[in-house]
Amino acid sequence: MVVIDMETSKIVAANVDVYYGGKQALFDVTLDIAAKQITSLIGPSGCGKSTFLRCFNRMNDLIDICTVHGQIMMDGIDINKPDLDVVRLREKVGMVFQKPNPFPKTLYENIAYGPTIHGMATTKHEMDEIVEKSLRRAALWDEVKDRLHEIATGLSGGQQQRLCIARAISIEPEVILMDEPCSALDPIATAKIEELMDELRQNFTIVIVTHSMQQAARVSQRTAFFHLGNLVESGETDQIFRNPSNQKTEDYITGRFG
Amino acid sequence: MNKEKLLIKRYKAEKRFQFYGKAAITVALMFLFVFIFQIFSKGYTAFQKTWLYVEVTYDQEMLGVKGKIVSVEEMAALDFYELATSSLLKLDANVSRGNKRDIIKMFAYTFEEEIKDYLLRNPQYLGKNVIVPLTASDDLDQVYKGNYPRDIPEERRRVNNYQLKLFDEMTSRGHVSSSFNLSFFANADSREAELAGIASSLVGSIYSILVCLLFSFPMAVAAGIYLEEFAPHNWFTDFLEVNINNLAAVPSIVFGLLGLGVLLAIFDLPRSTPLVGGITLSLMTLPTIIIACRASLKAVPPSIKEAALAMGASKMQTTFHHTVPLSMPGTLSGTIIGLAQALGETAPLILIGMVAFINTVPGTPVDPASSLPVQIYIWSESAERGFVEKVSACIMVLMVFLVTMNLGAQTLRYKLEKKWS
């Protein structure tokens, strides 16, 4: 059992249950997400890790039949309260999806969209700076600086995903959620994204859902293992991979099932 | 071996299917070709107009202005009847009393006005002897175009031998010719085929379509966006959806009755006008656009909506910044399809009175007007040969209108799609 340390925890989820209609998808999950670290959520398909991730920015609200019970505290505020302003929440919690999903607009418009709707820039010059800074932080600037006004869907898959990361960080969130961000990418693009995540860790709290054991081991400091809607084990990544305390965890990471 | 046979069977099945497809397309193309050929071969002569050239002496004495200097305004007030008829009768130097009427009947009844207008346009001809082109009567027009048989017995012919003799004399003198029929586009409907034109119905159709677009597009798009993106999913919205789909299948004449009973009887809007016609048609177009709008909203990838929402965009921002612009090409196509349907609609317009004989060109949507399909319907009931070619010509104009609209829609769609992908 991991001791919940309120000082370094960004998000503390306590007794989270999620139901899709009558079917329960998550059972009493309690987990803390450490600030400015990468936490990976691993587990076989259908184990509820993506569902859990989507609790942090209330994307589950989009599914009519989905109900989330329990307490999810972020900076002392319960983000699972029904009356919470989700627009405010999503300003602080950005998300990168499994499949790159840039808007079918120009690269510039993609990055500028968030800052525009949140009123972060008053002049064109300020906006230019935000766009450049975001693209630089996503390690994409040098590749695309001459084609900012081309349509984003013309980029390669890896570039599109980094564009989505740049778009997510353009509004300076505190947390970035990544839902299998590399599953649609080739190994070279994956390596670039992983490198990028390691740098982003200095400024952002990152939660990543991944199917790749190696990726979890490479990028994350903390790992949580889910199975059939239950949180089986969580802790330091090293400890989980070297010396898991649960038999199921060991079976999964050694490739015996999943 | 069995596998080999199966493979051959599969290839044969594919070949058979391809043959059926090609046969279907060939038959469809044949029908289209026959239809177009039929319309064109019957209708192209309507775009030509036959002129009879008559020598007219603008005699000042006959007009009662001998020795005076008259302005154009004063000329317009003069009586040209005697001068006009005597000019026509001069075609036969020794015309008998009984044949006078035959000569006059060779011309459109507007001959007096045409002779007068010619002078008003060229006031320098006052007192001079000039050759003036006059509109030929419908029957001679058809004879000249070869649509009217000359060899049937005289008593069953609308043109008698005397008229034909005079006409042939004029032809040999080079006093008969034809030119592009501008009056077909400039004139409103008329009882006389040689004078009837589509101005009233063409303008009426354009106004009706504009009114229809103005009423149905904003309403349908608002309804479509609300129902698809914002409305809760419950029994009431399901009920609405079923009803909208049913509305699209309601026969158009029912909407005509609705227009008659509500727009004319209760709201007392001016009858026979494109305003009422357009509103009635918009009832028909409304469900078509709503369905197209909802379908194209549904087709926008959810990943785009999720991306916007995850950036902290509100529901409204997500919808209007991303979903709606992406759905626009589909919505516009649906709109054009709906409008094209409305353009060809006859029954509801007949019920609200656009079938009335309108011999003026409407200036505004609240003036009485006809519409192209109704005009086709009216003319197709007339027996004169002149109207037969006009029906085909009117169909051609309607088809050109439709093709132009569809081309416009395609261009718009192409442009919008280019922008968004």
XYZ file of C-alpha atoms in Angstrom:
679
model
C 0.000 0.000 0.000
C 1.352 3.351 -1.040
C 1.190 6.054 1.557
C -0.702 9.035 0.196
C 1.487 12.060 0.566
C -0.667 15.162 0.250
C 2.392 17.384 -0.137
C 3.557 15.947 -3.464
C 0.261 14.644 -4.774
C -1.436 16.588 -7.544
C -4.565 14.479 -7.714
C -5.959 12.189 -5.065
C -8.684 9.814 -6.152
C -10.543 8.094 -3.356
C -13.053 5.240 -3.670
C -13.879 5.865 -7.315
C -16.611 3.695 -8.810
C -17.634 4.056 -12.445
C -20.724 2.558 -13.998
C -21.730 2.286 -17.649
C -25.462 1.939 -17.229
C -25.838 -1.085 -14.991
C -22.344 -2.387 -15.633
C -19.638 -1.438 -13.171
C -16.354 -0.608 -14.876
C -14.236 0.544 -11.939
C -14.364 -0.793 -8.394
C -13.377 1.400 -5.485
C -10.169 2.797 -6.952
C -7.988 4.861 -4.682
C -4.836 6.312 -6.164
C -2.711 9.407 -5.858
C -1.034 11.076 -8.787
C 2.281 12.602 -7.899
C 2.964 16.185 -8.967
C 5.501 16.713 -11.775
C 5.999 13.066 -12.318
C 4.810 10.643 -14.928
C 2.322 8.077 -13.723
C 1.479 5.257 -16.071
C -1.695 3.264 -15.895
C -1.199 -0.252 -17.251
C -3.331 -3.321 -17.573
C -5.015 -5.563 -20.124
C -7.687 -4.226 -22.503
C -10.973 -3.399 -20.853
C -9.451 -3.116 -17.390
C -10.763 0.405 -16.877
C -7.531 2.370 -17.102
C -8.784 4.696 -19.859
C -12.068 5.172 -18.011
C -10.105 6.154 -14.913
C -7.962 8.583 -16.919
C -11.037 10.261 -18.365
C -12.335 10.917 -14.846
C -9.590 13.512 -14.386
C -10.940 15.868 -17.061
C -14.536 14.710 -16.874
C -14.569 13.385 -20.434
C -16.843 10.639 -19.134
C -19.541 13.329 -18.971
C -19.864 12.965 -22.744
C -21.170 9.432 -22.353
C -24.803 9.662 -21.319
C -24.965 6.375 -19.451
C -21.681 6.829 -17.590
C -21.793 7.728 -13.894
C -18.772 8.362 -11.670
C -18.958 8.039 -7.882
C -16.291 8.882 -5.360
C -14.008 11.758 -4.599
C -11.267 13.042 -6.876
C -9.404 15.887 -5.217
C -7.194 18.182 -7.252
C -5.525 21.013 -5.372
C -8.068 20.607 -2.608
C -11.107 20.767 -4.896
C -13.321 17.776 -5.634
C -13.356 17.673 -9.450
C -16.040 15.009 -9.454
C -18.690 17.316 -7.993
C -21.656 17.639 -10.376
C -21.658 21.443 -10.197
C -17.982 21.776 -11.111
C -17.287 23.994 -14.118
C -15.760 21.477 -16.555
C -14.510 24.245 -18.849
C -12.325 25.539 -16.000
C -11.203 22.031 -15.148
C -10.185 21.235 -18.729
C -8.237 24.483 -18.861
C -6.058 22.977 -16.126
C -6.131 19.359 -17.288
C -5.146 18.887 -20.929
C -5.503 15.683 -22.875
C -3.750 13.890 -25.736
C -5.765 11.157 -27.417
C -4.923 7.732 -28.756
C -5.320 8.754 -32.391
C -3.835 12.107 -33.381
C -6.827 14.426 -33.779
C -5.674 17.822 -35.013
C -8.424 20.179 -36.113
C -8.706 20.249 -39.906
C -7.280 23.758 -39.879
C -3.807 25.227 -40.178
C -1.047 24.356 -37.720
C -1.165 27.893 -36.382
C -4.923 27.796 -35.839
C -4.593 24.448 -34.059
C -2.218 25.848 -31.457
C -3.913 29.242 -31.226
C -7.379 27.772 -30.616
C -7.020 27.151 -26.865
C -5.307 30.458 -26.062
C -7.970 32.251 -28.124
C -10.984 30.798 -26.356
C -9.352 31.311 -22.953
C -8.327 34.872 -23.794
C -4.626 34.303 -23.180
C -3.316 36.660 -25.829
C -4.430 40.159 -26.655
C -2.211 40.877 -29.650
C -1.149 38.957 -32.714
C 2.433 39.199 -31.463
C 1.580 37.547 -28.159
C -0.232 34.786 -29.981
C 2.743 34.235 -32.284
C 4.893 33.824 -29.199
C 2.540 31.311 -27.600
C 2.425 29.302 -30.826
C 6.200 29.274 -31.167
C 6.772 28.422 -27.512
C 4.259 25.576 -27.568
C 5.707 24.108 -30.744
C 9.246 24.396 -29.354
C 8.249 22.629 -26.147
C 6.696 19.883 -28.246
C 9.958 19.608 -30.231
C 8.118 20.348 -33.444
C 9.091 23.949 -34.169
C 12.116 23.277 -36.355
C 10.202 20.854 -38.526
C 7.161 23.021 -39.151
C 8.169 26.656 -38.676
C 7.937 27.318 -42.422
C 4.549 25.685 -42.867
C 2.528 27.106 -40.001
C -0.261 28.065 -42.374
C -0.628 24.683 -43.992
C -3.452 22.326 -43.049
C -2.458 20.207 -40.043
C -3.892 16.986 -41.454
C -1.067 17.004 -44.005
C 1.545 16.234 -41.314
C 2.833 12.724 -40.619
C 1.229 10.747 -37.800
C 4.091 11.402 -35.370
C 4.111 15.093 -36.197
C 0.346 15.267 -35.768
C 0.608 13.710 -32.323
C 3.317 16.164 -31.282
C 1.104 18.930 -32.645
C -1.660 17.654 -30.380
C 0.746 17.749 -27.452
C 1.735 21.305 -28.400
C -1.948 22.190 -28.592
C -2.542 20.676 -25.147
C 0.322 22.606 -23.526
C -0.507 25.880 -25.299
C -2.937 26.803 -22.536
C -0.397 26.001 -19.790
C -2.318 23.206 -18.070
C -1.111 21.720 -14.818
C -1.854 18.139 -15.733
C -1.589 16.385 -19.093
C -3.515 13.175 -19.645
C -2.278 10.879 -22.406
C -4.461 8.026 -23.599
C -2.124 5.590 -25.388
C -0.504 8.473 -27.275
C 1.905 6.261 -29.214
C -0.315 3.365 -30.199
C -0.812 4.731 -33.729
C 2.845 5.666 -34.237
C 5.969 3.943 -35.512
C 8.953 3.289 -33.171
C 10.876 6.399 -34.261
C 7.917 8.697 -33.667
C 7.281 6.890 -30.378
C 10.857 7.497 -29.265
C 10.463 11.200 -30.009
C 7.253 11.445 -27.999
C 8.829 9.609 -25.066
C 11.813 11.934 -25.120
C 9.414 14.839 -25.171
C 7.443 13.501 -22.204
C 10.617 13.286 -20.181
C 11.201 17.000 -20.757
C 7.609 17.999 -20.113
C 7.797 16.274 -16.737
C 9.677 19.291 -15.364
C 6.644 21.518 -15.772
C 3.612 19.259 -15.943
C 2.069 16.377 -14.088
C 1.563 13.619 -16.630
C -0.726 10.606 -16.494
C -0.325 8.142 -19.329
C -2.328 5.083 -20.257
C -0.199 2.610 -22.156
C -0.348 -0.926 -23.426
C 3.390 -1.143 -23.729
C 5.113 -2.432 -20.642
C 8.445 -1.177 -21.944
C 7.053 2.290 -22.430
C 5.720 2.385 -18.890
C 9.079 1.243 -17.588
C 10.991 3.743 -19.728
C 9.016 6.923 -19.149
C 7.189 6.738 -15.851
C 8.257 7.209 -12.267
C 5.106 5.675 -10.890
C 2.943 2.869 -12.235
C -0.534 1.620 -11.421
C -1.710 -1.782 -12.566
C -5.406 -2.310 -13.266
C -7.195 -5.593 -13.767
C -10.916 -6.105 -14.394
C -11.794 -2.703 -13.022
C -9.719 -3.049 -9.893
C -6.529 -1.253 -9.028
C -4.312 -4.219 -8.257
C -1.103 -2.531 -7.356
C 0.551 0.857 -7.587
C 3.848 2.365 -6.615
C 7.288 3.335 -7.860
C 7.803 2.052 -11.385
C 11.069 0.352 -10.428
C 9.434 -1.489 -7.613
C 6.428 -2.596 -9.688
C 8.606 -3.948 -12.463
C 11.408 -5.439 -10.364
C 9.600 -6.644 -7.324
C 5.802 -6.664 -7.670
C 4.017 -7.599 -4.519
C 0.978 -9.056 -6.290
C 1.048 -12.294 -8.251
C -1.257 -10.899 -10.943
C 1.013 -7.926 -11.521
C 3.956 -10.200 -11.911
C 2.096 -12.437 -14.323
C 1.041 -9.449 -16.430
C 4.402 -7.696 -16.640
C 6.190 -10.910 -17.417
C 3.760 -11.517 -20.243
C 1.944 -14.498 -18.818
C -1.456 -12.953 -19.567
C -2.976 -9.810 -21.061
C -10.250 -29.328 -57.656
C -13.379 -28.268 -55.851
C -11.647 -25.090 -54.783
C -10.778 -24.365 -58.409
C -14.437 -24.656 -59.404
C -15.490 -22.385 -56.589
C -13.031 -19.754 -57.734
C -14.365 -19.855 -61.305
C -17.884 -19.526 -59.941
C -16.901 -16.485 -57.914
C -15.335 -14.769 -60.908
C -18.412 -15.516 -62.982
C -20.684 -14.059 -60.323
C -18.637 -10.853 -60.360
C -18.804 -10.644 -64.154
C -22.556 -11.173 -64.088
C -22.998 -8.425 -61.541
C -20.892 -6.025 -63.584
C -23.023 -6.795 -66.623
C -26.239 -6.032 -64.706
C -24.773 -2.749 -63.546
C -23.698 -1.722 -67.035
C -27.072 -2.711 -68.463
C -28.877 -0.626 -65.862
C -26.730 2.403 -66.631
C -27.250 1.960 -70.388
C -31.030 1.812 -70.028
C -31.038 4.872 -67.768
C -28.852 6.810 -70.201
C -31.108 5.803 -73.087
C -34.171 7.140 -71.322
C -32.349 10.358 -70.521
C -31.198 10.719 -74.109
C -34.677 10.093 -75.531
C -36.145 12.591 -73.074
C -33.623 15.309 -73.883
C -33.905 14.681 -77.621
C -37.693 14.838 -77.464
C -37.710 18.081 -75.489
C -35.027 19.702 -77.588
C -36.399 18.721 -80.996
C -39.847 19.983 -80.060
C -38.735 23.061 -78.204
C -35.784 24.642 -79.958
C -37.997 26.490 -82.479
C -39.590 28.417 -79.598
C -36.338 30.338 -79.299
C -36.909 31.749 -82.808
C -39.402 34.413 -83.672
C -40.886 35.059 -87.137
C -41.054 38.648 -88.371
C -43.180 39.949 -91.244
C -41.784 43.113 -92.860
C -44.427 45.626 -93.846
C -44.039 48.947 -95.614
C -45.413 51.694 -93.390
C -45.818 55.350 -94.375
C -45.865 57.497 -91.263
C -48.235 59.940 -92.958
C -48.598 63.149 -90.938
C -52.025 63.837 -92.362
C -53.345 60.470 -91.343
C -51.950 60.967 -87.830
C -53.504 64.448 -87.737
C -50.246 66.350 -87.196
C -49.730 67.849 -90.660
C -47.362 70.815 -90.672
C -46.673 70.624 -86.943
C -43.474 69.809 -85.079
C -44.256 67.028 -82.604
C -42.190 65.727 -79.702
C -41.899 62.030 -78.881
C -44.296 62.468 -75.951
C -46.885 63.964 -78.214
C -46.386 61.143 -80.724
C -47.106 58.613 -78.004
C -50.525 60.160 -77.497
C -51.527 59.868 -81.163
C -53.982 57.330 -82.557
C -52.201 54.921 -84.907
C -55.105 52.576 -85.642
C -56.049 53.886 -89.069
C -52.429 54.211 -90.185
C -51.560 50.719 -88.952
C -54.511 48.915 -90.534
C -54.155 50.729 -93.847
C -50.447 49.807 -93.943
C -51.270 46.138 -93.486
C -54.058 46.193 -96.066
C -51.634 47.612 -98.636
C -50.110 44.107 -98.807
C -52.849 43.303 -101.321
C -53.432 46.193 -103.741
C -56.968 45.097 -104.599
C -58.094 43.588 -101.341
C -61.723 42.615 -101.140
C -63.853 43.585 -98.174
C -63.998 39.963 -96.984
C -60.232 39.458 -97.042
C -59.382 42.485 -94.881
C -59.845 40.427 -91.732
C -57.617 37.659 -93.120
C -54.768 40.113 -93.635
C -55.063 41.574 -90.123
C -55.124 38.013 -88.695
C -51.713 37.337 -90.220
C -50.183 39.527 -87.563
C -50.089 39.455 -83.800
C -52.852 41.635 -82.388
C -50.220 44.031 -81.113
C -49.397 45.263 -84.647
C -50.726 48.781 -83.980
C -48.563 49.134 -80.893
C -45.519 47.725 -82.699
C -45.895 50.231 -85.534
C -46.260 53.024 -83.004
C -43.252 51.880 -80.919
C -41.127 51.719 -84.037
C -41.796 55.394 -84.691
C -41.236 56.342 -81.059
C -37.839 54.656 -81.189
C -37.022 56.337 -84.530
C -38.881 59.676 -84.503
C -36.932 60.829 -87.589
C -39.152 58.539 -89.725
C -42.202 60.758 -89.253
C -43.565 61.498 -92.697
C -41.314 58.871 -94.290
C -41.854 55.523 -95.916
C -40.108 52.695 -94.028
C -40.157 48.918 -93.703
C -41.193 47.849 -90.213
C -40.768 44.323 -88.742
C -43.994 43.043 -87.165
C -44.641 39.925 -85.100
C -46.223 37.207 -87.237
C -49.327 35.478 -85.948
C -48.872 32.207 -84.136
C -50.171 30.217 -87.141
C -47.837 31.811 -89.696
C -44.994 31.521 -87.184
C -45.601 27.774 -87.107
C -45.927 27.595 -90.892
C -42.601 29.379 -91.327
C -40.904 27.043 -88.828
C -42.358 24.053 -90.701
C -44.344 22.869 -87.681
C -47.709 23.413 -89.392
C -48.702 21.209 -92.347
C -49.769 23.133 -95.472
C -51.204 20.138 -97.299
C -54.326 19.465 -95.213
C -57.683 20.663 -96.660
C -58.314 24.377 -96.315
C -61.439 24.077 -94.192
C -59.501 22.204 -91.532
C -56.545 24.534 -91.639
C -56.169 27.566 -89.358
C -54.401 29.438 -92.163
C -56.485 29.829 -95.323
C -55.243 29.799 -98.922
C -55.460 33.568 -99.262
C -53.231 34.099 -96.251
C -50.782 31.473 -97.468
C -50.630 33.151 -100.897
C -49.839 36.540 -99.359
C -47.335 34.938 -97.014
C -45.543 33.197 -99.900
C -45.432 36.481 -101.831
C -43.850 38.184 -98.829
C -41.371 35.328 -98.474
C -40.316 35.622 -102.111
C -39.793 39.361 -101.639
C -37.597 38.559 -98.612
C -40.072 40.160 -96.248
C -40.216 37.235 -93.866
C -37.340 36.400 -91.531
C -36.696 35.030 -88.098
C -34.443 36.062 -85.227
C -33.739 35.061 -81.632
C -36.970 35.191 -79.660
C -36.159 37.793 -77.044
C -39.824 38.298 -76.214
C -40.004 34.699 -74.938
C -37.851 35.840 -72.036
C -39.118 39.419 -71.787
C -42.883 38.882 -72.001
C -45.263 37.580 -69.393
C -47.884 35.000 -70.224
C -50.402 35.780 -72.971
C -53.431 34.140 -74.546
C -51.645 34.488 -77.886
C -48.876 31.938 -78.305
C -46.699 34.277 -80.401
C -46.598 36.783 -77.568
C -46.469 34.471 -74.562
C -43.232 34.465 -72.584
C -41.784 33.119 -69.358
C -40.803 36.391 -67.677
C -43.554 36.160 -65.079
C -42.908 32.527 -64.245
C -39.111 32.760 -64.315
C -39.081 35.776 -62.003
C -41.823 34.143 -59.928
C -39.766 30.972 -59.564
C -36.636 32.904 -58.586
C -38.559 34.884 -55.958
C -40.278 31.765 -54.624
C -36.966 29.950 -54.273
C -35.368 32.919 -52.530
C -38.274 33.236 -50.098
C -38.162 29.482 -49.555
C -34.411 29.586 -48.852
C -34.764 32.564 -46.536
C -37.468 30.869 -44.476
C -36.335 27.264 -44.458
C -32.526 27.424 -44.246
C -32.102 29.323 -40.959
C -34.989 27.492 -39.325
C -33.882 24.053 -40.490
C -30.221 24.569 -39.571
C -31.125 25.916 -36.137
C -33.479 22.989 -35.546
C -30.955 20.467 -36.880
C -28.086 21.764 -34.748
C -30.216 21.940 -31.629
C -31.693 18.465 -32.053
C -28.390 16.835 -32.930
C -25.986 18.587 -30.578
C -27.908 20.024 -27.641
C -31.288 18.382 -27.158
C -31.523 15.659 -24.514
C -32.340 12.197 -25.799
C -35.770 11.354 -24.472
C -39.159 10.224 -25.740
C -40.062 13.753 -26.827
C -37.032 14.240 -29.088
C -37.553 10.740 -30.478
C -41.142 11.681 -31.218
C -39.939 14.866 -32.940
C -37.462 12.937 -35.060
C -40.119 10.503 -36.245
C -42.392 13.397 -37.126
C -39.718 15.286 -39.043
C -38.972 12.168 -41.065
C -42.690 11.744 -41.747
C -42.998 15.375 -42.762
C -40.457 14.769 -45.533
C -42.763 12.107 -46.962
C -45.981 14.137 -46.891
C -47.396 14.704 -50.416
C -46.747 18.245 -51.548
C -50.398 19.003 -52.242
C -51.073 18.724 -48.516
C -48.661 21.580 -47.930
C -50.570 23.501 -50.598
C -53.764 23.038 -48.592
C -51.926 24.188 -45.485
C -50.742 27.303 -47.330
C -54.270 27.943 -48.535
C -55.882 27.390 -45.157
C -53.322 29.136 -42.978
C -51.303 31.638 -44.996
C -54.162 32.905 -47.163
C -57.212 32.351 -44.985
C -55.849 33.168 -41.527
C -52.854 35.439 -42.116
C -54.476 37.013 -45.157
C -51.256 37.186 -47.185
C -51.630 38.316 -50.825
C -52.766 35.408 -52.978
C -50.905 34.150 -56.095
C -47.655 35.702 -54.860
C -44.140 34.241 -54.609
C -44.165 35.207 -50.914
C -46.932 32.726 -50.123
C -45.567 30.233 -52.658
C -42.095 30.438 -51.117
C -43.371 29.973 -47.554
C -45.486 26.994 -48.642
C -42.491 25.460 -50.414
C -40.305 26.102 -47.361
C -42.578 23.808 -45.340
C -41.616 21.085 -47.800
C -37.929 21.939 -47.844
C -37.667 22.240 -44.056
C -37.570 18.506 -43.206
C -35.198 17.775 -46.097
C -32.683 20.314 -44.812
C -33.115 19.255 -41.166
C -32.420 15.625 -42.076
C -29.387 16.552 -44.236
C -28.081 18.885 -41.520
C -28.399 16.257 -38.786
C -26.822 13.559 -40.942
C -23.822 15.720 -41.748
C -23.444 16.803 -38.111
C -23.477 13.137 -37.146
C -20.770 12.443 -39.722
C -18.292 14.847 -38.090
C -15.690 12.632 -36.361
C -16.243 12.545 -32.564
C -12.472 12.866 -32.138
C -12.675 16.469 -33.340
C -15.388 17.292 -30.821
C -13.401 15.559 -28.061
C -10.295 17.506 -29.031
C -12.142 20.803 -28.728
C -13.870 19.869 -25.469
C -10.600 18.666 -23.961
C -9.118 22.089 -24.782
C -11.723 23.612 -22.498
C -14.085 24.764 -25.232
C -17.698 24.969 -24.127
C -20.366 22.903 -25.852
C -21.430 25.973 -27.815
C -17.862 26.782 -28.891
C -17.188 23.193 -29.895
C -20.345 23.132 -31.969
C -19.931 26.443 -33.741
C -16.130 26.487 -34.122
C -15.708 22.905 -35.280
C -18.771 20.723 -35.784
C -20.963 23.108 -37.756
C -18.266 24.332 -40.181
C -17.296 20.721 -40.870
C -20.913 19.765 -41.512
C -21.620 22.710 -43.839
C -20.830 21.005 -47.175
C -23.340 18.249 -46.417
C -25.950 20.681 -45.142
C -25.593 22.845 -48.249
C -25.959 19.850 -50.556
C -29.135 18.893 -48.734
C -30.379 22.457 -49.022
C -29.822 22.533 -52.771
C -31.562 19.176 -53.174
C -34.496 20.521 -51.171
C -34.604 23.728 -53.210
C -34.387 21.805 -56.473
C -37.385 19.769 -55.358
C -39.196 22.951 -54.436
C -38.334 24.515 -57.796
C -40.040 21.674 -59.634
C -43.084 21.622 -57.362
C -46.431 22.404 -58.994
C -49.302 21.143 -56.869
C -48.959 23.382 -53.786
C -48.498 26.465 -55.967
C -51.670 25.706 -57.887
C -53.578 25.583 -54.606
C -52.325 28.950 -53.418
C -53.348 30.553 -56.684
C -50.115 30.834 -58.630
C -51.929 29.076 -61.469
C -53.908 32.242 -62.247
C -53.378 33.909 -65.620
C -50.694 36.472 -64.836
C -49.831 38.766 -67.727
C -47.503 41.077 -65.813
C -43.925 40.555 -64.691
C -43.749 40.692 -60.872
C -41.604 43.491 -59.495
C -41.475 42.224 -55.907
C -42.266 38.926 -54.141
C -45.667 40.303 -53.140
C -46.835 40.842 -56.732
C -48.865 38.079 -58.377
C -46.653 35.715 -60.352
C -46.553 32.266 -61.841
C -43.729 29.750 -61.610
C -41.956 27.677 -64.253
C -43.557 24.278 -63.525
C -47.000 25.869 -63.206
C -46.393 27.688 -66.504
C -45.568 24.345 -68.123
C -48.791 22.961 -66.720
C -50.865 25.916 -67.981
C -49.377 25.867 -71.482
C -49.626 22.099 -71.804
C -53.389 22.475 -71.586
C -53.500 24.863 -74.571
C -54.258 23.453 -77.999
C -52.311 25.888 -80.189
C -49.189 24.527 -81.775
C -47.354 27.619 -80.633
C -47.810 26.515 -77.039
C -46.550 22.995 -77.722
C -43.073 24.252 -78.557
C -43.266 26.714 -75.666
C -43.925 23.878 -73.187
C -40.718 22.176 -74.310
C -38.819 25.445 -74.270
C -40.052 26.144 -70.740
C -38.910 22.684 -69.632
C -35.495 23.473 -71.113
C -35.303 26.724 -69.152
C -36.355 24.901 -65.966
C -33.679 22.277 -66.528
C -31.004 24.887 -67.163
C -32.100 26.557 -63.909
C -31.790 23.251 -62.042
C -28.427 22.376 -63.536
C -27.127 25.854 -62.686
C -28.289 25.429 -59.095
C -26.673 22.022 -58.787
C -23.446 23.263 -60.322
C -23.474 26.126 -57.843
C -23.932 23.648 -55.001
C -21.109 21.453 -56.258
C -18.752 24.411 -56.573
C -19.626 25.640 -53.104
C -19.190 22.175 -51.680
C -15.860 21.726 -53.421
C -14.613 25.055 -52.118
C -15.730 24.425 -48.535
C -14.373 20.912 -48.462
C -11.045 22.071 -49.751
C -10.868 24.500 -46.898
C -11.560 21.899 -44.246
C -9.443 18.920 -45.185
